[in-house]
Coordinates of C-alpha atoms and ligand atoms in Angstrom, one line a residue:
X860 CA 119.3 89.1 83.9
X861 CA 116.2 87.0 84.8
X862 CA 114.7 86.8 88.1
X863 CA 113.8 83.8 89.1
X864 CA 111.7 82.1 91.9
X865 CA 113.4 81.4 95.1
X866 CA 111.7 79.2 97.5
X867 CA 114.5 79.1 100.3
X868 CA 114.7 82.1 102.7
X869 CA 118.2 81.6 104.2
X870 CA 120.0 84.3 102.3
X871 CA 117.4 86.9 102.8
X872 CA 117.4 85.5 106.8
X873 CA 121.3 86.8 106.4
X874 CA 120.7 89.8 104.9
X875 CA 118.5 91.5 107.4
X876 CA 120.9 91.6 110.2
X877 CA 120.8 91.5 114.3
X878 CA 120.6 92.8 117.0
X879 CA 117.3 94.2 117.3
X880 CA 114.2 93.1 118.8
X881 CA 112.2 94.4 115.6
X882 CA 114.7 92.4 113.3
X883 CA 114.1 89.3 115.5
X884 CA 110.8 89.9 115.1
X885 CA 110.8 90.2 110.9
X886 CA 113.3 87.2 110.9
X887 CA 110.8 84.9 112.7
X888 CA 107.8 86.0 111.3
X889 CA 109.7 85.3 107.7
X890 CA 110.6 81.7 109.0
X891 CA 107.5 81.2 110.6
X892 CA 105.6 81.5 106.8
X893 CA 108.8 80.3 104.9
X894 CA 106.6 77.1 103.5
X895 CA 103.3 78.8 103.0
X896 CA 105.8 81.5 100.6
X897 CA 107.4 78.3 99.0
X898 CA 104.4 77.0 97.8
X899 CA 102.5 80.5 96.6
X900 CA 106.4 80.9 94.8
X901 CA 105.2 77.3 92.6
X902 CA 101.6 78.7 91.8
X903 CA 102.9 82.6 90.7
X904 CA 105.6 80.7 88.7
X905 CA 103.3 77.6 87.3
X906 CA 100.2 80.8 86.6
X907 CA 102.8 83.1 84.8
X908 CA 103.9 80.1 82.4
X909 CA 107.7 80.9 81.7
X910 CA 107.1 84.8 81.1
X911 CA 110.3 86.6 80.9
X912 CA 110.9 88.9 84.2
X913 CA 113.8 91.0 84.4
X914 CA 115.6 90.8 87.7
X915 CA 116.0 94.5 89.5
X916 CA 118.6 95.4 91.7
X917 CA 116.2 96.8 95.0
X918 CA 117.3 98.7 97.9
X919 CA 115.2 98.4 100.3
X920 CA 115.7 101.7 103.2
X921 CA 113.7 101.0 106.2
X922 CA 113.8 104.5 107.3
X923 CA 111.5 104.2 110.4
X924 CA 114.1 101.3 111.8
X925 CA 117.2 103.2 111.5
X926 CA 118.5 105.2 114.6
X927 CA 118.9 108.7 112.7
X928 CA 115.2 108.7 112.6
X929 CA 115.4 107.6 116.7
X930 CA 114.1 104.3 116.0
X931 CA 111.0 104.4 118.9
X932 CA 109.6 101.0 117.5
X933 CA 112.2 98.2 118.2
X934 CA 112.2 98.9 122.0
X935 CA 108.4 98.6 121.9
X936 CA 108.7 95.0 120.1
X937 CA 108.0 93.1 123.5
X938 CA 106.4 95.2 125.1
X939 CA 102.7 95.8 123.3
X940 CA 103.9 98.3 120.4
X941 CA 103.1 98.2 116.8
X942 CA 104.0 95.4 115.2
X943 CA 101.8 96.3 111.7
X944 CA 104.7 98.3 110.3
X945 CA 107.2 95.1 110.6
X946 CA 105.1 93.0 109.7
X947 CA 104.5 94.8 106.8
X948 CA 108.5 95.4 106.2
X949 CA 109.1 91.5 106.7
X950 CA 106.3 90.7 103.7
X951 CA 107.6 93.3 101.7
X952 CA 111.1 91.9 101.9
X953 CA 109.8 88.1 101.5
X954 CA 107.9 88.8 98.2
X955 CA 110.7 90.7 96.5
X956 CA 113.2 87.8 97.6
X957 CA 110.9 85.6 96.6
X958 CA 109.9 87.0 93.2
X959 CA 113.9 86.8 92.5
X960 CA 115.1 90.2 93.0
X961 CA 118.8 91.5 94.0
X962 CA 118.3 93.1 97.3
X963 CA 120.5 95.6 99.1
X964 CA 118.3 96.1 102.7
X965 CA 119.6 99.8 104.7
X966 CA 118.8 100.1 108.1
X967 CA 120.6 102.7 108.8
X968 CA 121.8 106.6 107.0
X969 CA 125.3 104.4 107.3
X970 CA 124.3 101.9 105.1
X971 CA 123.4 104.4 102.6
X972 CA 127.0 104.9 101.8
X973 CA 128.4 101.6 101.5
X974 CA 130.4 101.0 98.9
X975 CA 131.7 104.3 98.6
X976 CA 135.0 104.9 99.0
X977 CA 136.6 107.0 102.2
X978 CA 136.4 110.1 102.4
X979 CA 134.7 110.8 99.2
X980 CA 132.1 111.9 101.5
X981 CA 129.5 111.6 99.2
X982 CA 126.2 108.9 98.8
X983 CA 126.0 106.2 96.3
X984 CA 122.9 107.7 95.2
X985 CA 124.3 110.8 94.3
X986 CA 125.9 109.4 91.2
X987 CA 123.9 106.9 88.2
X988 CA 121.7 105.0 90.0
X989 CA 122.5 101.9 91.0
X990 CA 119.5 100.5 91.6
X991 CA 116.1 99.8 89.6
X992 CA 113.9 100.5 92.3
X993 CA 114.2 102.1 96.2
X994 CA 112.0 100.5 98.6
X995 CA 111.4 103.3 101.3
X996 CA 109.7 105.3 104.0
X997 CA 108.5 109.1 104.6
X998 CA 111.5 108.7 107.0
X999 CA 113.8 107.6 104.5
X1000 CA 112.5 109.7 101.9
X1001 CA 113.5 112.6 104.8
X1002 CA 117.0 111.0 105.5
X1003 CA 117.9 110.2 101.6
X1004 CA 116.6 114.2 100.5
X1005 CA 119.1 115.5 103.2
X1006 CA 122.3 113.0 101.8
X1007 CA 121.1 113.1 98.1
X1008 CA 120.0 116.7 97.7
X1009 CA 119.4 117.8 94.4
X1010 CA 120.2 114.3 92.9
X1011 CA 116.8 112.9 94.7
X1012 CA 114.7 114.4 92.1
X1013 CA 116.4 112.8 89.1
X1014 CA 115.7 109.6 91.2
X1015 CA 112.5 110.0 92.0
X1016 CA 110.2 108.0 89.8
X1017 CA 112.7 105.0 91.1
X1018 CA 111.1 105.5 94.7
X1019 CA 108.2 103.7 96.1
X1020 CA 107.2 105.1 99.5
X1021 CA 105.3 102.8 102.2
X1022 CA 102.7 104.4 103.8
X1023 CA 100.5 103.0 106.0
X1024 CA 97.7 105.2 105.6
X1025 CA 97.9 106.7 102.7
X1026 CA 98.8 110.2 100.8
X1027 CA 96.4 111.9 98.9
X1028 CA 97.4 114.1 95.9
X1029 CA 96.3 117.5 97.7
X1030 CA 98.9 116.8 100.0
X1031 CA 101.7 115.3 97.8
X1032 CA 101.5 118.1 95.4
X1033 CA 103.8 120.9 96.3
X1034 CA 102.2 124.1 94.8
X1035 CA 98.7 122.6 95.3
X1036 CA 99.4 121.6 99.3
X1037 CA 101.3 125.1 99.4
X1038 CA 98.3 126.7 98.3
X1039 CA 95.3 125.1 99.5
X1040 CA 96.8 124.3 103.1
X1041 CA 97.4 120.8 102.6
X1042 CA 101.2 120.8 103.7
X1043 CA 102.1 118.6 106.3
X1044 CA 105.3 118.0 108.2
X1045 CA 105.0 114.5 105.9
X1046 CA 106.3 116.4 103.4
X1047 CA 105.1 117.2 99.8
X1048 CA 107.4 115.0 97.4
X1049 CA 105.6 115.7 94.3
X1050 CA 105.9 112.1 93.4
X1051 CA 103.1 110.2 91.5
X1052 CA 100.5 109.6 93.6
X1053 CA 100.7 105.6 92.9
X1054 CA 104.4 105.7 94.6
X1055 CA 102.5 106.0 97.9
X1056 CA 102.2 102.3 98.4
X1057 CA 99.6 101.0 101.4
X1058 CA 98.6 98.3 104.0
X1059 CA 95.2 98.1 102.9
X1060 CA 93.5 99.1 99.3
X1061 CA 92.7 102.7 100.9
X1062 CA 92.0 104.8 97.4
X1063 CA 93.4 103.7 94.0
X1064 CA 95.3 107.0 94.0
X1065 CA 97.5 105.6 95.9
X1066 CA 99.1 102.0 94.6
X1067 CA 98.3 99.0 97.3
X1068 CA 100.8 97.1 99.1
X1069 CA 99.9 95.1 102.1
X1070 CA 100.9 92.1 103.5
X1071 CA 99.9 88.6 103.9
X1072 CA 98.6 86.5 106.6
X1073 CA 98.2 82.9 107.7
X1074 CA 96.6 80.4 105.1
X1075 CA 95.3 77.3 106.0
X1076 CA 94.3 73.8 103.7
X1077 CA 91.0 72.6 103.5
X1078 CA 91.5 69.9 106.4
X1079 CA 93.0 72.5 108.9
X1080 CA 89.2 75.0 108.2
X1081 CA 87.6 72.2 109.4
X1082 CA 89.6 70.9 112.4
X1083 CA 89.2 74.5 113.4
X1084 CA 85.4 74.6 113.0
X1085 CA 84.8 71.6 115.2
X1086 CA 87.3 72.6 118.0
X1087 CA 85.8 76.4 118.1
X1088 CA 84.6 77.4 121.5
X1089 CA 81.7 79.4 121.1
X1090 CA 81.9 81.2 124.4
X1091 CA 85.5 82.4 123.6
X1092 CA 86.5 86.2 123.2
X1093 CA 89.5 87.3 122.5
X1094 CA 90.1 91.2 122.8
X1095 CA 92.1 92.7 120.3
X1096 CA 94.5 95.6 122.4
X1097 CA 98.1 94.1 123.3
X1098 CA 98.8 97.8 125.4
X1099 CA 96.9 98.3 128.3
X1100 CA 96.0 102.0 127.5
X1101 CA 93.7 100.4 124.9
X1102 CA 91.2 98.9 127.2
X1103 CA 91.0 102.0 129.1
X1104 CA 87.2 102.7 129.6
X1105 CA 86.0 100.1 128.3
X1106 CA 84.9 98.5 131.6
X1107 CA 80.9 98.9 130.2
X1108 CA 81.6 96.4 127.0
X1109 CA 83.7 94.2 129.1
X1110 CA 81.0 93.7 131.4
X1111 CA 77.9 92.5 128.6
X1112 CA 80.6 90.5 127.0
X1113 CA 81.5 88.5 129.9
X1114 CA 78.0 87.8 130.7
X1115 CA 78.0 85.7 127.7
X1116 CA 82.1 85.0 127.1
X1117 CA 84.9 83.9 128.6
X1118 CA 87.1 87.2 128.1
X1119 CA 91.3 86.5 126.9
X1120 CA 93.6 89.3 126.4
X1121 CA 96.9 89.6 125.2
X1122 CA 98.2 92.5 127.1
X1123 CA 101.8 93.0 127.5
X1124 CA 102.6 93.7 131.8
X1125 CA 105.7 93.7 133.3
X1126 CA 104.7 92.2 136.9
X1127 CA 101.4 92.8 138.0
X1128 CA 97.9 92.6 135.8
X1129 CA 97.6 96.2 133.9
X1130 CA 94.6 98.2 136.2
X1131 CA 92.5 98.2 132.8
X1132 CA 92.3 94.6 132.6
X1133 CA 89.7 93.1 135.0
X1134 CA 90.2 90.2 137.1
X1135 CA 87.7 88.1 135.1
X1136 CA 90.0 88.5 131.8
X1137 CA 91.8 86.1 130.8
X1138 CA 95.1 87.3 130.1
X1139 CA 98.0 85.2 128.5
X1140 CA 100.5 88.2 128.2
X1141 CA 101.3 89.5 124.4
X1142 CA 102.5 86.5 122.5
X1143 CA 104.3 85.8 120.2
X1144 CA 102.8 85.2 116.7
X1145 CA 102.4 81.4 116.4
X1146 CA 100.7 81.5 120.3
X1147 CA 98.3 84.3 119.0
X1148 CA 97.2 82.4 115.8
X1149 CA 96.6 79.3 118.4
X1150 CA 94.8 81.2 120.6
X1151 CA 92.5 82.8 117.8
X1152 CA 92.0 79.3 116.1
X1153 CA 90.1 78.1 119.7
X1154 CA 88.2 81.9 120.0
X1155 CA 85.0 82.5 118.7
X1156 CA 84.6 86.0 118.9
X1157 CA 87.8 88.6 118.1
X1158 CA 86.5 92.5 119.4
X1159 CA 87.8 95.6 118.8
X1160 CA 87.6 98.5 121.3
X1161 CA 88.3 101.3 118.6
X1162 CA 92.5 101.0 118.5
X1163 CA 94.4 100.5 117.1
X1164 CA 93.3 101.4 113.6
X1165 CA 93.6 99.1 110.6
X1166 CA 96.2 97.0 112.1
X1167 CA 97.1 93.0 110.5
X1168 CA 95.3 91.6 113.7
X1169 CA 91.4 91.5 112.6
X1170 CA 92.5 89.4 108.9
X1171 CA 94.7 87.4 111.3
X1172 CA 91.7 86.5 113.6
X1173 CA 89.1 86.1 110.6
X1174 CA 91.7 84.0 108.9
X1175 CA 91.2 81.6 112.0
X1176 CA 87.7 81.2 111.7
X1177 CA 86.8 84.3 114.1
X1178 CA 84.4 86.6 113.5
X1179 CA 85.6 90.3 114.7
X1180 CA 82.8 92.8 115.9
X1181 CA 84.1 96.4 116.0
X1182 CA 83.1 99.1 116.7
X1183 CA 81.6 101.6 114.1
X1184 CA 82.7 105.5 114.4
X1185 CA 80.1 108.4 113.6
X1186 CA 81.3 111.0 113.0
X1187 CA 84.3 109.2 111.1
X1188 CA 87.8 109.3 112.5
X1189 CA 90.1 111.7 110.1
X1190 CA 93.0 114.1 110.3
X1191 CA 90.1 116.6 110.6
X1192 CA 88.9 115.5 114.0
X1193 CA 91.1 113.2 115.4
X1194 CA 94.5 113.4 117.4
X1195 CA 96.1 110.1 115.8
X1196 CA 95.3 111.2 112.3
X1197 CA 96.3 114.7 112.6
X1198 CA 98.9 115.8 110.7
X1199 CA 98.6 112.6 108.2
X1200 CA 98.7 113.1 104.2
X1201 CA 94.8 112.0 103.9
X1202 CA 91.5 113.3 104.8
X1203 CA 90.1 109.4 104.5
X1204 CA 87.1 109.5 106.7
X1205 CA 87.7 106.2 108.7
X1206 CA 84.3 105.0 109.2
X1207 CA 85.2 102.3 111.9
X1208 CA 88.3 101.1 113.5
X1209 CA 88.8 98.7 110.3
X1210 CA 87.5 100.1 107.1
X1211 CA 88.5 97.4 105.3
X1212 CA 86.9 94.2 107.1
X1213 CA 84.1 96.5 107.3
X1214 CA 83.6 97.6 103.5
X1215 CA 85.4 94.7 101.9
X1216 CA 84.7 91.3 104.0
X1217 CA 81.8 92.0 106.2
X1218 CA 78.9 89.9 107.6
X1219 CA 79.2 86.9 108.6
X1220 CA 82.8 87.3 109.1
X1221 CA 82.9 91.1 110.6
X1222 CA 79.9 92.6 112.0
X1223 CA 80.2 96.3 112.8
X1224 CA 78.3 97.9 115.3
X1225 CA 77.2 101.0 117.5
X1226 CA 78.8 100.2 120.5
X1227 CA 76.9 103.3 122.5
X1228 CA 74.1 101.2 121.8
X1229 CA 74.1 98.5 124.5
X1230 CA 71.0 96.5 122.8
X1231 CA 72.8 96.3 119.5
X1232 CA 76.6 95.3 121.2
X1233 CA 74.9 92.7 123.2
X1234 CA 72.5 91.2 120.2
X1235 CA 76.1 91.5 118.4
X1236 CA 77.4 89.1 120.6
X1237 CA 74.4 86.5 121.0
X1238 CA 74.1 86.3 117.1
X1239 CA 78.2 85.8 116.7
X1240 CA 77.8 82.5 119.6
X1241 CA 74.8 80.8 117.2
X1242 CA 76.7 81.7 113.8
X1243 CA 79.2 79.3 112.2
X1244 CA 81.5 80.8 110.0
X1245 CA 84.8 79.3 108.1
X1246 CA 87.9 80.5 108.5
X1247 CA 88.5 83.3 105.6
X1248 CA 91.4 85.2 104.1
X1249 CA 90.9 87.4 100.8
X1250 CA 93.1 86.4 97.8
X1251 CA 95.2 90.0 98.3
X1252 CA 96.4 89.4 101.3
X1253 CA 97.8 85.6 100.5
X1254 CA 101.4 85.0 99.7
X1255 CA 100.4 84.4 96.1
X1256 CA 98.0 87.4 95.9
X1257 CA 100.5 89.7 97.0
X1258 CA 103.7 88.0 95.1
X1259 CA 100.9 88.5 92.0
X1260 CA 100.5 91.6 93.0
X1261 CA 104.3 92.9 93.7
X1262 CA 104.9 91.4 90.4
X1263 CA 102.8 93.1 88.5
X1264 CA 103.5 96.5 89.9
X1265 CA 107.8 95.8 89.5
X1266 CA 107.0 94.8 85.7
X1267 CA 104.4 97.2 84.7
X1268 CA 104.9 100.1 87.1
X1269 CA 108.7 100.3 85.6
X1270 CA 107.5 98.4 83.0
X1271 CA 107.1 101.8 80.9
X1272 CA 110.3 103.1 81.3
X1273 CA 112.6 105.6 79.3
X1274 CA 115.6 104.3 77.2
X1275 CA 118.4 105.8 75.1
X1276 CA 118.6 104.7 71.9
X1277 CA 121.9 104.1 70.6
X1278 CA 122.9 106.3 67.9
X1279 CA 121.5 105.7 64.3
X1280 CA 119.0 103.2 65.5
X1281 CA 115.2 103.9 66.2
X1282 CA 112.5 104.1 69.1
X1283 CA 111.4 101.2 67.2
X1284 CA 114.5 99.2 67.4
X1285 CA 115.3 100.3 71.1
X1286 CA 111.9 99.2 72.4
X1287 CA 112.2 96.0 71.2
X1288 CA 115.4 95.0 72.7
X1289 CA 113.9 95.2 75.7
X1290 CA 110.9 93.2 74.7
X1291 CA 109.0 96.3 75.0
X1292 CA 107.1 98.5 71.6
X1293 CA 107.7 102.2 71.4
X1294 CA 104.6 104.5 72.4
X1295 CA 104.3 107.8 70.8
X1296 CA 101.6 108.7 73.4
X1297 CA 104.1 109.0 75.9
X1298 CA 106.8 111.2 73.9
X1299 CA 105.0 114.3 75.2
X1300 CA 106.2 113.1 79.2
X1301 CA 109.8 112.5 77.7
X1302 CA 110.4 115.6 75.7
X1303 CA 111.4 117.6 78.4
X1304 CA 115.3 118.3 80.6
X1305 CA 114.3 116.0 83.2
X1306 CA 113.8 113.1 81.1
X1307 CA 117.6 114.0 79.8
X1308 CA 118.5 114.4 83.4
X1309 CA 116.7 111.0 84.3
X1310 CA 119.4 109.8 81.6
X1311 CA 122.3 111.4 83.3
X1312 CA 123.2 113.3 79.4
X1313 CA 125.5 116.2 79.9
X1314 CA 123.8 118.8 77.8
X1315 CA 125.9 121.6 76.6
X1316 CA 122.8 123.5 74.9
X1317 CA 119.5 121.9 75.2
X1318 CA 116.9 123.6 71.9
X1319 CA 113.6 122.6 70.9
X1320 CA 113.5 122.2 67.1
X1321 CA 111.8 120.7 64.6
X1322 CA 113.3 117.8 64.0
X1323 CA 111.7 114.3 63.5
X1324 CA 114.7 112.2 65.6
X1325 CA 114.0 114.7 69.0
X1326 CA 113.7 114.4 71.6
X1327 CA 117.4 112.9 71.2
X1328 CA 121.1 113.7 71.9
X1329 CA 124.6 113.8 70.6
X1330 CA 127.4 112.3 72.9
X1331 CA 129.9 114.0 71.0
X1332 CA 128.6 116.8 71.0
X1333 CA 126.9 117.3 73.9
X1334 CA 123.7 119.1 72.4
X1335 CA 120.5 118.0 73.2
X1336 CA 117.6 118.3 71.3
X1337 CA 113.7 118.4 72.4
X1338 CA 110.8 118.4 70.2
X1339 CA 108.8 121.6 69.2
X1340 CA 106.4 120.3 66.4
X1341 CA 104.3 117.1 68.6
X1342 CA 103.0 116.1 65.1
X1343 CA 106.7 114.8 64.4
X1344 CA 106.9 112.8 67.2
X1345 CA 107.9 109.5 65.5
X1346 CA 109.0 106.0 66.9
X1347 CA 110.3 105.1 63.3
X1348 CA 113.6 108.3 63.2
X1349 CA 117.0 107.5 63.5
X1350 CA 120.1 109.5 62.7
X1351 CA 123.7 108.3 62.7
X1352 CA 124.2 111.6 64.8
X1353 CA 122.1 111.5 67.5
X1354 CA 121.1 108.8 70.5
X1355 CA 116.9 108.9 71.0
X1356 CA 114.8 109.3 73.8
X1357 CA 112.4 106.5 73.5
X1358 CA 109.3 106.0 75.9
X1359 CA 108.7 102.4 75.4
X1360 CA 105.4 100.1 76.6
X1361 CA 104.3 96.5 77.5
X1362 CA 102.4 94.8 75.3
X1363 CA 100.3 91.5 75.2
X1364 CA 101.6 88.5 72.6
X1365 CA 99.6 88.5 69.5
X1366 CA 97.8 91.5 70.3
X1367 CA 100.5 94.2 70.6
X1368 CA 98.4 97.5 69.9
X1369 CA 97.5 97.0 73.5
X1370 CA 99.4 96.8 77.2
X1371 CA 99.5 94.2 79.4
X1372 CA 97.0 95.8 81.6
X1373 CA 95.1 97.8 79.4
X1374 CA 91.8 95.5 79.4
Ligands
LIG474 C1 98.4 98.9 113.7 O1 99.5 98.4 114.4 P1 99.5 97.2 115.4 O2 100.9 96.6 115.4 O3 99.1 97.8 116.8 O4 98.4 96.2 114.8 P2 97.8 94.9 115.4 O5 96.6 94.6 114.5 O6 97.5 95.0 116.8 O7 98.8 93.7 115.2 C2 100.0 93.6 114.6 C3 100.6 92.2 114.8 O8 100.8 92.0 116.2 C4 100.8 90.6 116.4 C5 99.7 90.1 115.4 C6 99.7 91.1 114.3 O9 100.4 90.5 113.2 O10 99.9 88.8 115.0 N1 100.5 90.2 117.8 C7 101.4 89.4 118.4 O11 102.4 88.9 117.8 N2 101.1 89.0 119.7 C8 100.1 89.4 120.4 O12 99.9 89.1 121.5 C9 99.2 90.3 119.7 C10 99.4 90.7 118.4 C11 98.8 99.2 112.3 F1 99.3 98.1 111.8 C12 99.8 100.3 112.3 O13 100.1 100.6 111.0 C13 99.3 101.5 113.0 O14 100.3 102.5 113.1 C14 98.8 101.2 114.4 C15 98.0 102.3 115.0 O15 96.7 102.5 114.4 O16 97.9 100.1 114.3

């Protein structure tokens, strides 16, 4: 079946439920951008002139929402939590609407077993897969290895795993993280390292994600730049605990600023924030991105780490000053990284507006060193910047992006021939060419268990139609001689294993992506 655009959000609005603040939260945000998705739909589609894309059928598992995992964000919603993770979630779920896909969402280990009937006791996922892809977390990945069991592994290269910061292969790798001390109570899935998928482009070992933020025309950059107020700071910190101690910056800052906050208090103005600040309470989105539009000057105090906010604020014309961390923050030295997948050395609080946008728009800075932090400021108040956003984190940059990942990433997948016809032949059926490189990753009883064939007697022989199997028979055959590995066999006998490619029109020795 073909997927095609959608530009209308109302049956993905239906789809991802009530009765929590963090759903609320999604659902808005996903209205809130509904337009600016519409319109980045009509570019993707207009850029990838008519290409054939197959629609998948997605589950989506948001394992950190669901209550089995205790569910500590969606009280937090109003009240200065994280918000990254949903608004990372609420993108995620956008693009693959968007993009055309069949969704299931899960919020809960409940929803896991829809579907099934009574008593049967067991998962859906336990049986053939009904879906082309899962869309999880490291909590779901937790929640669907204790409902799945054994069954997870045959399902496995179907996963996708979001993960904020990243998993490197050390710690993924079971044997490896087993023997070199890189376990972690993340877990060691031994999944490809490009199934980790991120908020921001951390190390191409893992496969980046994201989300998207704000975009704005050409008349809206420069209504902005003429109504900035150059003595206008906005701190970035929506909990009080994250201004704590940082009285000292406050201080130079408001010599030259007027300081706004966005701290979330119940009655009474949070001890940490001084009477001078400004502070408007946390807002919702669309007040923020107001709020930022008017600021001059976004700061960072050093948390939280590589959150949405900073592209947000540069996105609205701000430019963000952060702070810069030597040593680097890692799991090696620092409490909130401890215990994470990665030993990324996090060389201020956000690598990426530091390494991958910087000056004019970010300017990072030793913040011990009072003379630098205050020159900081006075050069921010005489420098005009516009409003920025990188192509990867607009809707059509990450619709490209999902795009490409859901075509090529499965876009290499195993079939089964049917019996007397040819790699060849079952390649091309699915618009795809058979690759012989690949046979060696398919000769193997996973592959046949990735297929769900009931083997009898599994033997390696030479034979130039294996890796293949007989139905009827239930033998399976892999192959011992590699030199007979061959796209071009068929037998009346046997259905083939067939590792099959993308490949570009009118040049089909190579893959989509392979220049
Ligand atoms: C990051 O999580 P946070 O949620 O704390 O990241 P932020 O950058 O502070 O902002 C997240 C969103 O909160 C919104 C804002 C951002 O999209 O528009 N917001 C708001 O709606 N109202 C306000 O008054 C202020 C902000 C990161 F994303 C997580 O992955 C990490 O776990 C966490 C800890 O490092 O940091």
């Amino acid at each position: 079946q073909t997927a095609a655009f959608r530009t209308d959000l109302s049956s993905l609005l239906d789809l991802v439920g009530t009765g929590k603040e963090s759903l609320s939260f999604m659902k808005r945000r996903m209205r809130r951008l509904a337009s600016q998705w519409g319109m980045a739909a009509q570019r993707l589609h207009a850029k990838l002139r008519q290409r054939w894309r197959e629609q998948k059928k997605i589950l989506v598992h948001v394992g950190f929402l669901t209550e089995e995992s205790g569910d500590v964000f969606s009280p937090k919603v109003l009240k200065g939590g994280p918000l990254g993770e949903m608004v990372q979630w609420a993108d995620i779920l956008t693009a693959l609407h968007v993009l055309g896909h069949n969704l299931k969402i899960s919020m809960s280990v409940k929803e896991l077993y829809l579907g099934v009937p009574p008593g049967r006791g067991s998962c859906p996922l336990t049986g053939p897969l009904p879906f082309d892809l899962i869309y999880t977390d490291y909590h779901g990945m937790q929640q669907m290895k204790q409902h799945m069991g054994l069954s997870l592994k045959r399902h496995k290269c179907h996963i996708r795993v979001i993960d904020t910061f990243g998993t490197e292969p050390a710690y993924n790798h079971e044997d490896y993280a087993t023997l070199h001390g890189y376990r972690t109570n993340w877990g060691y899935w031994n999944l490809n390292s490009r199934q980790y998928m991120t908020m921001f482009p951390h190390t191409p070992d893992n496969s980046f994600m994201g989300f998207v933020s704000e975009e704005l025309n050409d008349t809206e950059k420069s209504s902005i730049m003429r109504n900035k107020v150059n003595n206008m700071a906005v701190v970035y910190g929506k909990e009080a605990s994250m201004w704590k101690g940082k009285e000292g910056f406050l201080q130079i800052l408001h010599r030259y600023m007027e300081v706004h906050g966005t701290v979330y208090y119940e009655t009474q103005r949070p001890p940490e924030v001084p009477a001078y600040v400004k502070n408007h309470g946390l807002l919702p989105q669309h007040e923020l991105q107001t709020l930022l539009r008017k600021a001059k000057l976004f700061i960072g105090f050093g948390f939280p780490y590589e959150g949405p906010a900073p592209l947000e604020a540069i996105a609205n014309g701000c430019i963000y000053l952060q702070p810069k961390f030597h040593p680097p923050h890692s799991s090696l030295n620092h409490e909130f990284f401890r215990g994470k997948p990665t030993s990324r050395e996090v060389s201020s609080q956000h690598p990426y507006a530091e390494q991958y946008i910087g000056r004019p728009h970010v300017m990072t800075v030793d913040y011990n060193n009072s003379q630098e932090f205050d020159s900081a400021i006075r050069e921010i108040m005489s420098t005009k910047v516009e409003p920025y956003l990188p192509y990867e984190y607009t809707c059509e940059g990450m619709l490209e992006r999902v795009h490409a990942y859901i075509q090529h990433q499965v876009g290499s997948p195993l079939l089964a021939s049917q019996e007397g016809q040819s790699c060849v032949e079952a390649c091309q059926r699915a618009n795809l060419v058979c690759e012989p490189a690949l046979f060696r990753f398919v000769n193997n009883r996973e592959a046949l268990r990735g297929l769900e064939v009931q083997c009898e007697v599994v033997e390696a022989e030479v034979n130039h139609v294996f890796p293949a199997f007989s139905v009827l028979r239930r033998e399976c055959g892999l192959q011992k001689d590699p030199l007979l590995y061959s796209c071009a066999g068929l037998s009346p006998k046997y259905r083939r294993l067939c590792p099959c490619r993308d490949y570009r029109r009118g040049q089909v020795a190579l893959c989509r992506d392979c220049l």
